[in-house]
XYZ file of C-alpha atoms in Angstrom:
138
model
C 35.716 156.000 -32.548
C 34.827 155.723 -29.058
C 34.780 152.589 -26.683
C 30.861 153.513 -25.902
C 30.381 153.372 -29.856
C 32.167 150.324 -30.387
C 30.329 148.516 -27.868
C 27.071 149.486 -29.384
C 27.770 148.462 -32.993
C 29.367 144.969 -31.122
C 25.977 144.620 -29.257
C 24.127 145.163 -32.816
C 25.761 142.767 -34.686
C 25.653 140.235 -32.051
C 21.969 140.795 -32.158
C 22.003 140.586 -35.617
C 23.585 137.233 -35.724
C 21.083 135.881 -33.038
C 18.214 136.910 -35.714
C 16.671 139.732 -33.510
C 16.419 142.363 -36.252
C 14.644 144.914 -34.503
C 16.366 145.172 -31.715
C 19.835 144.980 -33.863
C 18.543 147.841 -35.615
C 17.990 149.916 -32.841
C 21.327 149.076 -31.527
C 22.245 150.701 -34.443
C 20.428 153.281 -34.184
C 21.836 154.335 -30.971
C 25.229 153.908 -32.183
C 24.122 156.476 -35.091
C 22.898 158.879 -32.506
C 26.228 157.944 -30.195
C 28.214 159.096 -33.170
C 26.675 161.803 -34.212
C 26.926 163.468 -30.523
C 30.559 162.975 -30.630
C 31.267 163.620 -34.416
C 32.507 160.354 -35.213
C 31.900 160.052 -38.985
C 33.417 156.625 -39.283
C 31.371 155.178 -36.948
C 27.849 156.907 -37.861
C 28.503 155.626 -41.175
C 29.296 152.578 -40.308
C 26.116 152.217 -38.676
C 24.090 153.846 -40.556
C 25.282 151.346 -43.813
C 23.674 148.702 -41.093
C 20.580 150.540 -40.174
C 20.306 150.506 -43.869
C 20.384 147.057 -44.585
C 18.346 146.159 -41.877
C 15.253 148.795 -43.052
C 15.785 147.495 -46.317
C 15.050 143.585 -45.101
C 11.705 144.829 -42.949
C 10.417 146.782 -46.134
C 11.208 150.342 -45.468
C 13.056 151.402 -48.203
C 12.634 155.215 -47.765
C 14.167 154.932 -44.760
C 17.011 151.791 -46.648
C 17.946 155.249 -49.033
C 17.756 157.916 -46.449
C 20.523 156.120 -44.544
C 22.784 154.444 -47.052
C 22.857 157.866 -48.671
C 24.006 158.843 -45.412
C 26.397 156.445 -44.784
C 27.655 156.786 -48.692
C 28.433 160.309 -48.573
C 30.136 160.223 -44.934
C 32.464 157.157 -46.610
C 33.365 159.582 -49.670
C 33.891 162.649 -47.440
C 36.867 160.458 -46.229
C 40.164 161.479 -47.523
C 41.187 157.624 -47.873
C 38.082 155.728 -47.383
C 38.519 151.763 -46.438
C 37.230 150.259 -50.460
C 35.754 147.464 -48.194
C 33.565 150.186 -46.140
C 32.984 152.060 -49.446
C 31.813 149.248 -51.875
C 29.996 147.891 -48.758
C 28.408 151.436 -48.868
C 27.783 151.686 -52.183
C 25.909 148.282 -52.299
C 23.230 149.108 -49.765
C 22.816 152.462 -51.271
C 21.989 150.896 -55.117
C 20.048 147.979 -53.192
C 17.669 150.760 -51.825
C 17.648 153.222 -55.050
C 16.552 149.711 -56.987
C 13.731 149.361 -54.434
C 12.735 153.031 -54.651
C 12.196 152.349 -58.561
C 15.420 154.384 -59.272
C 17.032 151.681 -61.342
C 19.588 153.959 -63.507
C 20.676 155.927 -60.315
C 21.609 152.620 -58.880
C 23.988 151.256 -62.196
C 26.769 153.429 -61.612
C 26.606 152.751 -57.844
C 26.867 149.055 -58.951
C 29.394 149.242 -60.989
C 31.863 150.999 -58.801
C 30.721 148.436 -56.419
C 31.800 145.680 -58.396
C 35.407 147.028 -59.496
C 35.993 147.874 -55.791
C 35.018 143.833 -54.848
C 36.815 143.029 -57.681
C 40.167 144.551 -56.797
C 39.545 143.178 -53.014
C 39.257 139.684 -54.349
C 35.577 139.721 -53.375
C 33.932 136.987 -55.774
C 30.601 137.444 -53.886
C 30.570 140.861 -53.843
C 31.428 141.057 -57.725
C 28.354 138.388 -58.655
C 26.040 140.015 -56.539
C 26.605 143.700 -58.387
C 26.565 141.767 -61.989
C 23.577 140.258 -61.223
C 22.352 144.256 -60.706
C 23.612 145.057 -63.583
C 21.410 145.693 -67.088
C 22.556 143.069 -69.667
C 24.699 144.259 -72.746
C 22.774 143.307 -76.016
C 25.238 140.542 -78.092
């Protein structure tokens, strides 16, 4: 990944953590568009998985699944794909599919989620997918 793309998803994130959404997001974008121009997988998905979360928080979910789709595939087209990047992937991806009303799509993207967290030691990351996940009748 390129310095010019690194310092663009750096400037996101720091916008991010200051709370400026919008203009995080289209840090992000640019970073996207960066990537794409110099076929840089890694780094569009990375943030495209961020573009995602971010339209998800403002209420665009077309635009949450359209991207962590994106980013989703681009992390499984990876011959060894990081399982922090991939579960991380994975999560915005079901997050958006449960907003778009496409509940049973999103279970099986949970619950790779969750043994990916799991096997990273990720208690978070393993709640938040349970929590997703449709209750087994006892």
């Amino acid at each position: 990944m390129s310095a010019a793309i690194e310092a663009l998803l750096a400037q996101a994130r720091a916008l991010r953590t200051a709370g400026q959404a919008d203009a995080a997001a289209t840090a992000y974008r640019n970073a996207a568009t960066l990537a794409r121009t110099e076929d840089a997988p890694l780094g569009l998905a990375h943030a495209l998985r961020h573009v995602s979360d971010l339209a998800r928080e403002a209420g665009r979910d077309d635009e949450a699944l359209a991207t962590g789709s994106e980013a989703l595939a681009l992390y499984r087209a990876q011959a060894t794909p990081l399982p922090l990047d991939l579960a991380n992937a994975l999560r915005v991806t079901a997050l958006a599919l449960d907003l778009n009303d496409q509940h049973d799509a999103a279970v099986s993207l949970w619950r790779e989620a969750r043994g990916l967290y799991a096997g990273l030691g990720i208690s978070a990351g393993v709640a938040e997918c349970e929590q997703h996940l449709p209750r087994r009748a006892t």
